[in-house]
GROMACS .gro file of C-alpha atoms in nm:
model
  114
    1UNK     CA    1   0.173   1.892  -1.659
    2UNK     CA    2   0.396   2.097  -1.440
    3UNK     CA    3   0.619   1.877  -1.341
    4UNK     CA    4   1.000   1.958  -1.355
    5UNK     CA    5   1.131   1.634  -1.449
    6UNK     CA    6   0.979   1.322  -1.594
    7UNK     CA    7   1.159   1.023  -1.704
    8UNK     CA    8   1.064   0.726  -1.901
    9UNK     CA    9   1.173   0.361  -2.029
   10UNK     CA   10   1.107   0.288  -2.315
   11UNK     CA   11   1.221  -0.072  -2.462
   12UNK     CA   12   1.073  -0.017  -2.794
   13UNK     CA   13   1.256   0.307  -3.014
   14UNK     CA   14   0.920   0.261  -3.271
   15UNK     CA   15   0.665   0.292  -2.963
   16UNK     CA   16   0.903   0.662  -2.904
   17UNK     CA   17   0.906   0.780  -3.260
   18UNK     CA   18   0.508   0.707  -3.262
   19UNK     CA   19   0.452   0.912  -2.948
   20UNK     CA   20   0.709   1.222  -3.038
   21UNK     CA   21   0.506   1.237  -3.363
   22UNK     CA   22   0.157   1.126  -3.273
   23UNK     CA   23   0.124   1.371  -2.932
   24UNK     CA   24   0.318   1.632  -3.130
   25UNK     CA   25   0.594   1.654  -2.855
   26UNK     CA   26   0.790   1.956  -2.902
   27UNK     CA   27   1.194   1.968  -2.838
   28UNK     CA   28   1.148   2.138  -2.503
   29UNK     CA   29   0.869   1.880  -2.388
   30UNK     CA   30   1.176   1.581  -2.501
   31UNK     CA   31   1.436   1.788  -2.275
   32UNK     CA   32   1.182   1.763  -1.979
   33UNK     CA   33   1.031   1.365  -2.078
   34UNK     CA   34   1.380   1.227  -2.075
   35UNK     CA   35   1.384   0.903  -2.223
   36UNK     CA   36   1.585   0.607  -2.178
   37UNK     CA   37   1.574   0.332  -2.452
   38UNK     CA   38   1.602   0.036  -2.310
   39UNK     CA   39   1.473  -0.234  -2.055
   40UNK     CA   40   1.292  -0.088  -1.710
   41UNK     CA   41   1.467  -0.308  -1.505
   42UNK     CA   42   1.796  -0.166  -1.643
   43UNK     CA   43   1.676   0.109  -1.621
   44UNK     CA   44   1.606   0.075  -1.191
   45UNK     CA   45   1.917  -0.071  -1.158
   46UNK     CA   46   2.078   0.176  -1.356
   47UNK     CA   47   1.961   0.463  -1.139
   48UNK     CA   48   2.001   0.261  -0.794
   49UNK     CA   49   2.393   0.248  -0.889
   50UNK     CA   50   2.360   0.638  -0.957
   51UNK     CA   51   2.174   0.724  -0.664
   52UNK     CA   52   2.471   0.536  -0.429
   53UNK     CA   53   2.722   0.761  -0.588
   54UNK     CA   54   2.530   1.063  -0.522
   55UNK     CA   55   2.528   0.960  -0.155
   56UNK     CA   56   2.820   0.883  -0.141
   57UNK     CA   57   2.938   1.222  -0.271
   58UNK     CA   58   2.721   1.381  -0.001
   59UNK     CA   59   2.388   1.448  -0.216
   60UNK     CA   60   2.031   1.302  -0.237
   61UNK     CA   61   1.910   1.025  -0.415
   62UNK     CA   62   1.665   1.109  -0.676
   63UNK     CA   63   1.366   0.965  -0.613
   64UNK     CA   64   1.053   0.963  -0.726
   65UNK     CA   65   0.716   1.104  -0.680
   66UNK     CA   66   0.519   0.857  -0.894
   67UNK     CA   67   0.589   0.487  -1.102
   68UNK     CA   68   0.419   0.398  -1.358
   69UNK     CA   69   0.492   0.018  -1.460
   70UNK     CA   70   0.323  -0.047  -1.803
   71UNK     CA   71   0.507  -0.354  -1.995
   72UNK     CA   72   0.365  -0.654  -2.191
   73UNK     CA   73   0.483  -0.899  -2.373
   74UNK     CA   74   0.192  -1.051  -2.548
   75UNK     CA   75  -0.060  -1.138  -2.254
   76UNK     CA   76   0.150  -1.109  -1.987
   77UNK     CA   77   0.410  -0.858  -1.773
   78UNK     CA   78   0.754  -0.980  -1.872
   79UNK     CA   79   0.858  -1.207  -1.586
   80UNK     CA   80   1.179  -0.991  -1.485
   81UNK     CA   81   0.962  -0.715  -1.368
   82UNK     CA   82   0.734  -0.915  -1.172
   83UNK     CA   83   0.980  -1.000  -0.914
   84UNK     CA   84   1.034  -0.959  -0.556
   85UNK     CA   85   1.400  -0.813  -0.621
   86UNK     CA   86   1.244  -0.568  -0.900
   87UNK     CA   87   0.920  -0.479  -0.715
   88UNK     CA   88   1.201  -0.379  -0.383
   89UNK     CA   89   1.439  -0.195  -0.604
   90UNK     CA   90   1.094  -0.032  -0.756
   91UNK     CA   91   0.998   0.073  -0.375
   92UNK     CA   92   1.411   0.206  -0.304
   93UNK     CA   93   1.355   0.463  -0.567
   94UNK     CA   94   0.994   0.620  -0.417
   95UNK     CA   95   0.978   0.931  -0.219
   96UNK     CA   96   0.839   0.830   0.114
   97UNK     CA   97   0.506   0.912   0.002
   98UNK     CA   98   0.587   0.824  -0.367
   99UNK     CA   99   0.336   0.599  -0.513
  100UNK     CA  100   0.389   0.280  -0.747
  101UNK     CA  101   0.087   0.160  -0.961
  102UNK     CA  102   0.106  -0.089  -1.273
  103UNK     CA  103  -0.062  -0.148  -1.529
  104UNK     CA  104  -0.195  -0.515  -1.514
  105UNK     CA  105  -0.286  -0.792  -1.746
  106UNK     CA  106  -0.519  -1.145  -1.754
  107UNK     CA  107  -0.540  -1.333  -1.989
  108UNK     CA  108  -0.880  -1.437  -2.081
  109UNK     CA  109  -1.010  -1.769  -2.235
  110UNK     CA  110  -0.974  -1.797  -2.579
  111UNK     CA  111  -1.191  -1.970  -2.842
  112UNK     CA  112  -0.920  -1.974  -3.077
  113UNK     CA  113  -0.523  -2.015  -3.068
  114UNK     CA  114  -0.388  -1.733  -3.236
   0.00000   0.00000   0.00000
């Protein structure tokens, strides 16, 4: 709450309609959440590429206050965001005291096979 600016990635558009209509989200909350369908490491990369041109044209970077990495697939974080490349890019796009926590996942021993 309060915050100028939030952005999110979002790989699935049905897990976006369900929030938008489930918290009630009205048009000026979706101007401030901006949302980017699509993959979160696309999405890092994306903005890395950004934030080099708006060096290079003599501005800051945006970076960020706070990460939030919450992804499954099934019973595990896909594999593509659990790596030392993504987890560094992750880090380039923190404020100096920006913080980084994810969401986790273990999978637990199963009677059955699904």
């Amino acid at each position: 709450p309060g915050s100028p600016r939030l952005e999110v990635a979002e790989l699935d558009p049905a897990v976006y309609g369900a929030v938008v209509k489930e918290l009630g989200l009205t048009a000026e909350e979706q101007k401030r959440i901006i949302t980017t369908l699509g993959d979160a490491r696309n999405f890092v990369d994306d903005r890395l590429r950004e934030n080099q041109k708006l060096v290079a044209a003599g501005k800051p970077p945006i970076l960020y206050d706070f990460i939030y990495g919450d992804a499954f697939n099934d019973f595990s974080i896909p594999s593509h965001l659990t790596t030392r490349e993504f987890l560094q890019d992750t880090h380039d796009l923190l404020a100096t005291d920006g913080v980084y926590q994810a969401n986790i996942i273990d999978i637990y021993p199963r009677t059955e096979f699904p």
